Amino acid sequence: MAHDPTPLVESLLHEIAGLLADLAATGQGARIDLLGLPIGPAGRAALAERLGRGEVEAALDAGGTSEIWETGFAGVWWVRHFGADDRLATEQIEITTVPTILLSQPEDIAIAASRLAAGLAQHTELPQ
Amino acid sequence: MMDPDSIGALLARRGVSRRALLKYSTRLAALMALPAGSAEALADGLARAKRQSVIWLSFQECTGCTESLTRSFNPTIENLIFNIISLDYHETLQAASGTAAEAARLAAMAANKGKYVVVVDGSVSTRDGGVYSTNAGHTNLEILRQTAADALAVISVGSCAAFGGIAHARPNPTGAEPVSAIITDKPLINIPGCPPLPEAMAATIAYLVSFGKIPELDHLRRPRSLFGDSIHDRCYRRPFYDRGLFARSFDDEGARQGWCLYELGCKGPVTYNACATLKWNGGVSFPIQSGHGCLGCSEPDFWDQGGFYRPLSSNTTSTGTVVAAAAVGGVALGAVSALVARRRARLARQETTP
């Protein structure tokens, strides 16, 4: 006998709708941690089907891979981070304009700038 | 300018990007049930902090807690915890032994006086001065008191350190006691379980390092974010409990259908832990998903609660605490457990009536 995920999925969709309205009105984002809910694979699949796919998909490789896509509802993102052996480490619904993890981080930018400058200096040194 | 001794600088030297740290922090923030936006604050706090000196003391234990922490953190984001802490003393993991090992502990204590964290796994023998468990010629009791004296905080990992565990089970020949019975003047966090979830250990330590304070705790000093819900509340078999559908043996039709394991002794209704959501072995499964009831290993005296395969409702141990909690939980959660308890009591009376 399979557990019917429908009530939980409906409840989640109502929560997402409320948070999305907040984002539209105030710019305030939110996250829902799916791994903290007893939703199961069937529930995830049902939720994914209801939310659909939107215009953006991204793949990350930073300390393991990540899958990120905007759902069919602008501002609602599905974010999956994987750890070792491609095991799911985090799965969240983010209600935001763009997930922070996709942005280049200031610290990484500073290091990259130094690295690029050093590489160019080395490359342009004239042979003695 | 980044402090060259900070965790952020260390990670950068090791080629770990801030984005990877943010990803790790996202997981930790989810584990600690922190509000949206906390992942960024957590990552920032970790990056600015210096590596936390940790002295790990192992007493009357089985090394399962260390196994849980180390075996579960394979390369990629999970092993970042070992970049966040400086494990200055750990009998099982360190290369040094004998006098050199003890010297390392004393040196770490002196170098980080008032700043180091003591992690303890295992209970502490107290009978006859604690002579039943010694190390390097000193009792566990002595070593704990000496090491904790100048600690910032103490974390008891595993049910033995937190509640006494198996060594504390009746008749408790060594006078085993939890750390909290001995160290009473330091901030103390319990992360029970037999073993505890590795994520619970890592997230608690990372929170401490990043925010410089202990997380919110429950009445048993467990992080509320990780131990706030019962196994039962988060169990995927809960709908069967609510409908009164129970497996009555491990191979009956109910078991095959995946029904609730309450009548087979599951202690989920009175056990607070995150196994049902985080699961084990990288999120593969947890005992109930594998067809076995919860043993209640993150609760005090779980070993002495009347038998792993006896339903909560039939528990008749001298403490009576579990059966009371089960009945109350049953009322709150649909009265099923209390009804079962009454039914069993009626049957018991019929059996004993001549």
Short mmCIF file of C-alpha atoms in Angstrom, two decimals:
data_model
loop_
_atom_site.label_atom_id
_atom_site.label_comp_id
_atom_site.label_asym_id
_atom_site.label_seq_id
_atom_site.Cartn_x
_atom_site.Cartn_y
_atom_site.Cartn_z
CA MET A 1 0.00 0.00 0.00
CA ALA A 2 1.70 3.19 -1.12
CA HIS A 3 1.58 6.31 1.01
CA ASP A 4 -0.42 9.01 -0.78
CA PRO A 5 1.79 12.13 -0.97
CA THR A 6 -0.94 14.39 -2.31
CA PRO A 7 -1.92 16.21 0.93
CA LEU A 8 1.69 17.12 1.73
CA VAL A 9 2.39 18.24 -1.83
CA GLU A 10 -0.74 20.41 -1.82
CA SER A 11 0.32 21.88 1.49
CA LEU A 12 3.79 22.62 0.14
CA LEU A 13 2.39 24.28 -2.96
CA HIS A 14 0.27 26.57 -0.81
CA GLU A 15 3.35 27.46 1.24
CA ILE A 16 5.36 28.15 -1.92
CA ALA A 17 2.56 30.30 -3.31
CA GLY A 18 2.55 32.40 -0.16
CA LEU A 19 6.30 32.81 -0.16
CA LEU A 20 6.32 33.71 -3.85
CA ALA A 21 3.71 36.40 -3.21
CA ASP A 22 5.97 37.76 -0.47
CA LEU A 23 8.92 37.80 -2.87
CA ALA A 24 6.88 39.69 -5.43
CA ALA A 25 5.68 42.21 -2.87
CA THR A 26 8.77 42.73 -0.72
CA GLY A 27 11.73 41.06 -2.42
CA GLN A 28 12.13 38.83 0.65
CA GLY A 29 13.30 35.32 -0.30
CA ALA A 30 12.85 32.00 1.47
CA ARG A 31 13.95 28.39 1.40
CA ILE A 32 12.12 25.13 2.02
CA ASP A 33 14.28 22.15 2.94
CA LEU A 34 12.79 19.10 1.27
CA LEU A 35 15.12 16.64 3.03
CA GLY A 36 13.63 17.74 6.34
CA LEU A 37 10.16 16.68 5.26
CA PRO A 38 8.75 13.14 5.13
CA ILE A 39 7.91 13.60 1.48
CA GLY A 40 9.57 10.58 -0.19
CA PRO A 41 10.35 9.97 -3.86
CA ALA A 42 6.68 9.88 -4.93
CA GLY A 43 6.01 13.20 -3.24
CA ARG A 44 9.07 14.77 -4.84
CA ALA A 45 8.01 13.55 -8.24
CA ALA A 46 4.50 14.90 -7.75
CA LEU A 47 5.84 18.25 -6.58
CA ALA A 48 8.29 18.44 -9.49
CA GLU A 49 5.47 17.72 -11.92
CA ARG A 50 3.24 20.41 -10.45
CA LEU A 51 6.01 23.01 -10.48
CA GLY A 52 7.31 22.10 -13.92
CA ARG A 53 10.45 23.42 -15.59
CA GLY A 54 11.22 27.01 -16.52
CA GLU A 55 13.75 28.87 -18.59
CA VAL A 56 16.97 28.32 -16.65
CA GLU A 57 18.98 25.22 -15.82
CA ALA A 58 22.47 25.20 -14.33
CA ALA A 59 25.07 22.66 -13.25
CA LEU A 60 27.71 23.34 -10.61
CA ASP A 61 30.88 21.54 -9.68
CA ALA A 62 32.03 22.91 -6.33
CA GLY A 63 32.74 20.35 -3.64
CA GLY A 64 30.51 17.94 -5.52
CA THR A 65 27.98 18.51 -8.23
CA SER A 66 24.74 20.48 -8.07
CA GLU A 67 21.63 20.67 -10.20
CA ILE A 68 19.70 23.90 -10.22
CA TRP A 69 16.70 24.89 -12.27
CA GLU A 70 14.03 27.50 -12.25
CA THR A 71 10.64 25.89 -12.11
CA GLY A 72 7.77 26.86 -14.34
CA PHE A 73 7.04 29.64 -11.85
CA ALA A 74 9.54 32.49 -12.08
CA GLY A 75 11.25 33.01 -8.75
CA VAL A 76 10.77 29.41 -7.63
CA TRP A 77 14.01 27.45 -7.95
CA TRP A 78 14.78 23.81 -7.27
CA VAL A 79 18.30 23.36 -5.89
CA ARG A 80 19.97 19.99 -5.43
CA HIS A 81 23.49 19.61 -4.02
CA PHE A 82 25.24 16.26 -4.18
CA GLY A 83 28.09 15.05 -2.00
CA ALA A 84 30.38 12.05 -2.28
CA ASP A 85 29.31 9.24 -4.58
CA ASP A 86 26.67 11.57 -6.00
CA ARG A 87 24.61 11.20 -2.84
CA LEU A 88 22.00 13.86 -2.34
CA ALA A 89 23.25 16.23 0.37
CA THR A 90 20.71 19.04 0.19
CA GLU A 91 17.49 19.53 -1.70
CA GLN A 92 15.68 22.82 -1.34
CA ILE A 93 13.07 24.93 -2.97
CA GLU A 94 14.38 28.49 -3.06
CA ILE A 95 12.06 31.38 -3.58
CA THR A 96 14.38 34.08 -4.83
CA THR A 97 15.40 36.05 -7.91
CA VAL A 98 18.52 33.92 -8.30
CA PRO A 99 20.04 31.38 -5.89
CA THR A 100 23.09 32.82 -4.14
CA ILE A 101 25.12 29.74 -4.97
CA LEU A 102 25.02 30.71 -8.66
CA LEU A 103 26.60 34.10 -8.04
CA SER A 104 30.37 34.46 -8.19
CA GLN A 105 31.46 35.00 -4.61
CA PRO A 106 33.50 38.14 -3.78
CA GLU A 107 36.28 36.11 -2.14
CA ASP A 108 36.58 33.85 -5.19
CA ILE A 109 36.57 36.91 -7.47
CA ALA A 110 39.45 38.47 -5.51
CA ILE A 111 41.49 35.29 -5.71
CA ALA A 112 40.69 34.92 -9.40
CA ALA A 113 41.75 38.50 -10.11
CA SER A 114 45.12 37.93 -8.41
CA ARG A 115 45.60 34.63 -10.18
CA LEU A 116 44.78 36.06 -13.59
CA ALA A 117 47.04 39.07 -13.04
CA ALA A 118 49.89 36.85 -11.87
CA GLY A 119 49.43 34.57 -14.87
CA LEU A 120 49.49 37.50 -17.27
CA ALA A 121 52.61 38.96 -15.63
CA GLN A 122 54.38 35.66 -15.97
CA HIS A 123 53.27 35.28 -19.57
CA THR A 124 54.39 38.78 -20.61
CA GLU A 125 57.84 38.63 -19.01
CA LEU A 126 60.43 39.07 -21.68
CA PRO A 127 63.03 36.35 -22.02
CA GLN A 128 66.52 37.42 -20.82
CA MET B 1 42.13 41.39 3.86
CA MET B 2 41.65 37.78 4.81
CA ASP B 3 43.38 36.60 8.00
CA PRO B 4 45.92 34.02 6.79
CA ASP B 5 45.12 31.85 9.82
CA SER B 6 41.38 31.85 9.17
CA ILE B 7 39.44 28.87 7.91
CA GLY B 8 38.58 30.85 4.77
CA ALA B 9 42.27 31.39 3.97
CA LEU B 10 43.07 27.76 4.72
CA LEU B 11 40.33 26.56 2.39
CA ALA B 12 41.47 28.96 -0.33
CA ARG B 13 45.02 27.59 -0.09
CA ARG B 14 43.59 24.10 -0.45
CA GLY B 15 41.67 25.10 -3.53
CA VAL B 16 38.25 25.01 -1.89
CA SER B 17 36.17 27.87 -3.29
CA ARG B 18 33.90 30.08 -1.24
CA ARG B 19 31.07 28.70 -3.31
CA ALA B 20 31.89 25.20 -2.03
CA LEU B 21 31.93 26.53 1.53
CA LEU B 22 28.57 28.18 0.90
CA LYS B 23 27.24 24.88 -0.36
CA TYR B 24 28.48 23.15 2.77
CA SER B 25 26.95 25.87 4.91
CA THR B 26 23.64 25.46 3.11
CA ARG B 27 23.59 21.86 4.25
CA LEU B 28 24.56 22.76 7.80
CA ALA B 29 21.95 25.52 7.96
CA ALA B 30 19.31 23.06 6.79
CA LEU B 31 20.42 20.54 9.41
CA MET B 32 20.27 23.13 12.16
CA ALA B 33 16.90 24.40 10.87
CA LEU B 34 18.27 27.93 10.59
CA PRO B 35 16.15 30.53 8.78
CA ALA B 36 16.62 31.46 5.13
CA GLY B 37 19.76 33.50 4.61
CA SER B 38 21.59 31.84 7.47
CA ALA B 39 23.72 29.76 5.13
CA GLU B 40 25.48 32.90 3.95
CA ALA B 41 26.02 34.07 7.56
CA LEU B 42 27.25 30.63 8.54
CA ALA B 43 29.71 30.53 5.61
CA ASP B 44 30.93 34.02 6.48
CA GLY B 45 31.39 33.10 10.14
CA LEU B 46 33.27 29.93 9.29
CA ALA B 47 35.51 31.72 6.80
CA ARG B 48 36.49 34.36 9.37
CA ALA B 49 36.97 31.95 12.28
CA LYS B 50 40.18 30.19 13.15
CA ARG B 51 40.21 26.43 13.23
CA GLN B 52 38.65 25.20 16.44
CA SER B 53 40.97 23.21 18.67
CA VAL B 54 39.21 19.98 19.63
CA ILE B 55 40.40 17.48 22.23
CA TRP B 56 38.52 14.23 21.84
CA LEU B 57 38.41 11.94 24.88
CA SER B 58 37.31 8.34 24.57
CA PHE B 59 36.22 6.58 27.75
CA GLN B 60 33.90 3.57 28.25
CA GLU B 61 32.84 3.30 24.61
CA CYS B 62 32.98 1.09 21.53
CA THR B 63 34.45 3.61 19.02
CA GLY B 64 31.16 3.55 17.13
CA CYS B 65 30.80 7.31 17.49
CA THR B 66 34.20 7.94 15.91
CA GLU B 67 33.34 5.42 13.21
CA SER B 68 30.12 7.28 12.52
CA LEU B 69 31.88 10.61 12.12
CA THR B 70 34.85 9.45 10.09
CA ARG B 71 33.27 6.81 7.88
CA SER B 72 30.55 9.11 6.72
CA PHE B 73 32.66 11.97 5.48
CA ASN B 74 34.08 11.04 2.14
CA PRO B 75 35.82 13.59 -0.05
CA THR B 76 33.80 16.59 -1.31
CA ILE B 77 31.74 18.87 0.86
CA GLU B 78 31.18 16.40 3.69
CA ASN B 79 34.82 16.34 4.78
CA LEU B 80 35.02 20.08 5.26
CA ILE B 81 34.43 19.54 8.97
CA PHE B 82 38.04 18.37 9.21
CA ASN B 83 39.16 21.72 7.81
CA ILE B 84 37.10 23.55 10.39
CA ILE B 85 38.46 21.78 13.43
CA SER B 86 41.99 21.05 14.54
CA LEU B 87 41.71 17.61 16.08
CA ASP B 88 44.57 18.00 18.53
CA TYR B 89 44.03 14.79 20.46
CA HIS B 90 42.13 11.65 19.55
CA GLU B 91 43.45 8.32 20.80
CA THR B 92 42.07 6.31 17.91
CA LEU B 93 43.01 8.64 15.07
CA GLN B 94 46.27 10.20 16.17
CA ALA B 95 49.62 8.81 15.14
CA ALA B 96 51.31 9.53 18.46
CA SER B 97 51.00 7.11 21.35
CA GLY B 98 52.02 6.77 24.97
CA THR B 99 53.82 9.69 26.57
CA ALA B 100 53.95 11.63 23.30
CA ALA B 101 50.16 11.43 22.92
CA GLU B 102 49.52 12.66 26.43
CA ALA B 103 52.04 15.45 25.88
CA ALA B 104 50.08 16.49 22.79
CA ARG B 105 46.90 16.77 24.86
CA LEU B 106 48.59 18.87 27.52
CA ALA B 107 50.26 21.06 24.89
CA ALA B 108 46.93 21.68 23.12
CA MET B 109 45.32 22.56 26.44
CA ALA B 110 48.07 25.04 27.25
CA ALA B 111 48.13 26.62 23.79
CA ASN B 112 44.35 27.07 23.64
CA LYS B 113 43.48 27.64 27.28
CA GLY B 114 39.86 28.62 27.61
CA LYS B 115 39.27 28.22 23.88
CA TYR B 116 39.35 24.52 23.10
CA VAL B 117 36.34 22.24 22.88
CA VAL B 118 36.34 18.88 24.60
CA VAL B 119 34.45 16.15 22.81
CA VAL B 120 33.76 13.06 24.89
CA ASP B 121 32.53 9.70 23.74
CA GLY B 122 31.91 7.03 26.32
CA SER B 123 30.65 7.09 29.88
CA VAL B 124 32.85 7.75 32.88
CA SER B 125 33.51 5.10 35.50
CA THR B 126 33.08 6.58 38.98
CA ARG B 127 32.89 3.56 41.29
CA ASP B 128 35.92 3.03 43.52
CA GLY B 129 37.43 6.24 42.29
CA GLY B 130 36.93 5.33 38.65
CA VAL B 131 39.54 2.56 38.56
CA TYR B 132 37.54 0.43 36.13
CA SER B 133 38.54 2.55 33.15
CA THR B 134 42.00 4.07 32.99
CA ASN B 135 44.33 5.42 30.38
CA ALA B 136 48.02 6.21 30.64
CA GLY B 137 47.84 5.47 34.35
CA HIS B 138 45.00 7.92 34.99
CA THR B 139 41.32 7.26 35.48
CA ASN B 140 38.87 8.63 32.94
CA LEU B 141 37.44 10.66 35.77
CA GLU B 142 40.76 12.40 36.39
CA ILE B 143 41.42 13.04 32.71
CA LEU B 144 37.93 14.47 32.15
CA ARG B 145 38.14 16.83 35.12
CA GLN B 146 41.64 17.95 34.17
CA THR B 147 40.85 18.49 30.49
CA ALA B 148 37.46 20.15 30.96
CA ALA B 149 38.78 22.63 33.54
CA ASP B 150 39.99 25.12 30.91
CA ALA B 151 37.63 24.18 28.07
CA LEU B 152 35.34 26.57 26.24
CA ALA B 153 32.62 23.94 26.05
CA VAL B 154 32.08 20.22 26.29
CA ILE B 155 30.24 18.12 23.72
CA SER B 156 29.11 14.64 24.75
CA VAL B 157 28.73 12.57 21.62
CA GLY B 158 26.87 9.28 21.76
CA SER B 159 24.43 8.01 24.34
CA CYS B 160 27.21 6.75 26.63
CA ALA B 161 28.73 10.20 27.16
CA ALA B 162 25.34 11.91 27.11
CA PHE B 163 23.33 9.55 29.31
CA GLY B 164 25.62 6.77 30.50
CA GLY B 165 24.60 4.39 27.71
CA ILE B 166 25.20 0.67 27.85
CA ALA B 167 27.84 0.82 30.57
CA HIS B 168 25.24 2.60 32.71
CA ALA B 169 22.68 -0.17 32.15
CA ARG B 170 21.69 -2.23 35.18
CA PRO B 171 23.59 -3.38 37.19
CA ASN B 172 26.15 -0.76 36.14
CA PRO B 173 29.16 -2.47 37.71
CA THR B 174 31.61 0.35 36.98
CA GLY B 175 29.43 3.14 38.34
CA ALA B 176 29.23 4.60 34.82
CA GLU B 177 27.94 8.16 34.69
CA PRO B 178 27.31 10.64 31.89
CA VAL B 179 29.62 13.62 31.49
CA SER B 180 26.87 15.96 32.71
CA ALA B 181 26.98 14.27 36.13
CA ILE B 182 30.64 15.23 36.52
CA ILE B 183 31.17 18.48 34.62
CA THR B 184 28.66 20.98 35.91
CA ASP B 185 30.37 24.32 35.38
CA LYS B 186 30.84 24.38 31.59
CA PRO B 187 28.50 24.82 28.64
CA LEU B 188 27.60 21.25 27.70
CA ILE B 189 25.90 19.89 24.60
CA ASN B 190 24.60 16.33 24.33
CA ILE B 191 24.48 14.68 20.91
CA PRO B 192 23.12 11.24 21.80
CA GLY B 193 22.60 8.22 19.64
CA CYS B 194 24.20 4.84 19.41
CA PRO B 195 25.96 6.09 17.40
CA PRO B 196 24.84 9.68 16.79
CA LEU B 197 24.14 10.88 13.28
CA PRO B 198 27.41 12.21 11.82
CA GLU B 199 25.57 15.22 10.46
CA ALA B 200 24.42 16.09 13.97
CA MET B 201 27.99 16.11 15.25
CA ALA B 202 29.36 18.09 12.30
CA ALA B 203 26.55 20.64 12.27
CA THR B 204 26.78 21.30 16.01
CA ILE B 205 30.55 21.82 15.91
CA ALA B 206 30.28 24.05 12.83
CA TYR B 207 27.57 26.13 14.51
CA LEU B 208 29.75 26.59 17.56
CA VAL B 209 32.73 27.66 15.45
CA SER B 210 30.80 29.98 13.18
CA PHE B 211 28.55 31.77 15.66
CA GLY B 212 30.69 31.39 18.80
CA LYS B 213 27.80 30.14 20.89
CA ILE B 214 25.97 26.92 21.56
CA PRO B 215 22.75 26.24 19.65
CA GLU B 216 19.37 26.19 21.33
CA LEU B 217 19.08 23.05 23.44
CA ASP B 218 16.17 20.99 24.77
CA HIS B 219 15.71 19.83 28.36
CA LEU B 220 18.25 17.04 27.80
CA ARG B 221 20.77 19.53 26.37
CA ARG B 222 20.33 18.24 22.83
CA PRO B 223 20.31 20.71 19.91
CA ARG B 224 16.62 21.40 19.44
CA SER B 225 16.96 21.69 15.68
CA LEU B 226 18.21 18.11 15.39
CA PHE B 227 16.31 16.49 18.26
CA GLY B 228 13.12 18.55 18.19
CA ASP B 229 10.92 16.01 16.44
CA SER B 230 10.20 12.43 17.39
CA ILE B 231 11.06 9.65 14.98
CA HIS B 232 7.35 8.89 14.94
CA ASP B 233 6.38 12.42 13.88
CA ARG B 234 8.67 12.26 10.87
CA CYS B 235 8.24 8.58 10.03
CA TYR B 236 7.01 7.74 6.57
CA ARG B 237 4.99 4.88 8.14
CA ARG B 238 3.10 7.32 10.35
CA PRO B 239 -0.05 7.31 8.17
CA PHE B 240 -0.45 3.61 8.93
CA TYR B 241 -0.27 4.29 12.65
CA ASP B 242 -2.94 6.93 12.30
CA ARG B 243 -5.17 4.40 10.55
CA GLY B 244 -4.47 1.64 13.08
CA LEU B 245 -2.60 -0.56 10.60
CA PHE B 246 0.18 -2.46 12.40
CA ALA B 247 2.59 -5.26 11.52
CA ARG B 248 2.23 -7.90 14.22
CA SER B 249 5.19 -10.05 13.26
CA PHE B 250 8.24 -9.44 11.11
CA ASP B 251 6.91 -11.60 8.30
CA ASP B 252 3.16 -11.08 8.29
CA GLU B 253 1.16 -9.28 5.64
CA GLY B 254 1.35 -6.03 7.57
CA ALA B 255 5.15 -6.17 7.59
CA ARG B 256 5.17 -6.85 3.86
CA GLN B 257 2.85 -3.91 3.30
CA GLY B 258 5.14 -1.64 5.27
CA TRP B 259 2.68 -0.93 8.07
CA CYS B 260 3.57 0.67 11.38
CA LEU B 261 6.00 -1.28 13.61
CA TYR B 262 4.57 0.01 16.88
CA GLU B 263 3.37 -3.40 18.06
CA LEU B 264 6.77 -4.91 17.26
CA GLY B 265 8.40 -2.67 19.81
CA CYS B 266 9.20 0.47 17.82
CA LYS B 267 10.20 3.25 20.21
CA GLY B 268 9.72 5.96 17.59
CA PRO B 269 6.89 7.72 19.48
CA VAL B 270 9.13 8.48 22.46
CA THR B 271 12.45 8.94 20.66
CA TYR B 272 13.70 12.33 19.53
CA ASN B 273 16.26 12.23 16.73
CA ALA B 274 16.58 13.03 13.03
CA CYS B 275 17.05 9.48 11.66
CA ALA B 276 13.70 9.54 9.83
CA THR B 277 14.69 12.56 7.77
CA LEU B 278 18.50 12.53 7.54
CA LYS B 279 18.71 8.74 7.50
CA TRP B 280 21.97 6.77 7.57
CA ASN B 281 24.75 5.88 5.19
CA GLY B 282 24.42 9.03 3.20
CA GLY B 283 20.64 9.11 3.27
CA VAL B 284 20.13 5.53 2.10
CA SER B 285 17.84 4.26 4.85
CA PHE B 286 17.13 4.07 8.57
CA PRO B 287 16.08 1.18 10.81
CA ILE B 288 12.33 1.56 10.31
CA GLN B 289 12.77 1.76 6.55
CA SER B 290 14.73 -1.48 6.80
CA GLY B 291 11.80 -3.16 8.57
CA HIS B 292 12.94 -2.91 12.19
CA GLY B 293 11.51 -0.72 14.89
CA CYS B 294 13.44 2.17 16.41
CA LEU B 295 15.37 1.13 19.55
CA GLY B 296 15.17 4.60 21.03
CA CYS B 297 18.95 4.84 21.25
CA SER B 298 19.06 8.63 21.61
CA GLU B 299 16.98 8.58 24.80
CA PRO B 300 18.27 8.10 28.35
CA ASP B 301 18.51 4.49 29.59
CA PHE B 302 17.25 3.04 26.31
CA TRP B 303 18.91 -0.25 27.22
CA ASP B 304 16.76 -0.68 30.34
CA GLN B 305 13.32 0.10 28.94
CA GLY B 306 11.84 -3.37 29.08
CA GLY B 307 12.90 -4.95 25.79
CA PHE B 308 13.37 -3.84 22.22
CA TYR B 309 10.54 -6.02 20.91
CA ARG B 310 7.91 -5.20 23.51
CA PRO B 311 5.41 -2.54 22.47
CA LEU B 312 5.62 0.70 24.39
CA SER B 313 2.11 0.08 25.65
CA SER B 314 3.13 -3.14 27.42
CA ASN B 315 6.20 -1.70 29.07
CA THR B 316 6.22 -2.42 32.79
CA THR B 317 9.70 -1.33 33.80
CA SER B 318 10.23 0.15 37.22
CA THR B 319 10.75 3.62 35.81
CA GLY B 320 7.39 3.73 34.06
CA THR B 321 8.51 6.77 32.13
CA VAL B 322 8.29 5.31 28.68
CA VAL B 323 4.84 3.82 29.03
CA ALA B 324 3.54 7.10 30.42
CA ALA B 325 5.03 9.04 27.55
CA ALA B 326 3.62 6.55 25.07
CA ALA B 327 0.14 6.91 26.47
CA VAL B 328 0.33 10.68 26.41
CA GLY B 329 1.72 10.59 22.88
CA GLY B 330 -1.09 8.27 21.88
CA VAL B 331 -3.70 10.71 23.11
CA ALA B 332 -2.06 13.56 21.31
CA LEU B 333 -1.52 11.64 18.12
CA GLY B 334 -4.85 9.96 17.77
CA ALA B 335 -5.14 7.88 20.92
CA VAL B 336 -3.94 4.75 19.16
CA SER B 337 -1.15 3.86 21.56
CA ALA B 338 -3.30 4.49 24.62
CA LEU B 339 -6.03 2.33 23.14
CA VAL B 340 -3.56 -0.44 22.46
CA ALA B 341 -2.24 -0.07 26.00
CA ARG B 342 -5.71 -0.43 27.46
CA ARG B 343 -6.44 -3.42 25.25
CA ARG B 344 -3.24 -5.10 26.37
CA ALA B 345 -3.96 -4.32 30.00
CA ARG B 346 -7.44 -5.84 29.63
CA LEU B 347 -6.00 -8.97 28.02
CA ALA B 348 -3.39 -9.21 30.76
CA ARG B 349 -6.09 -8.98 33.43
CA GLN B 350 -8.11 -11.71 31.68
CA GLU B 351 -5.04 -13.94 31.56
CA THR B 352 -4.31 -13.52 35.26
CA THR B 353 -7.90 -13.79 36.47
CA PRO B 354 -8.62 -17.34 37.73
#
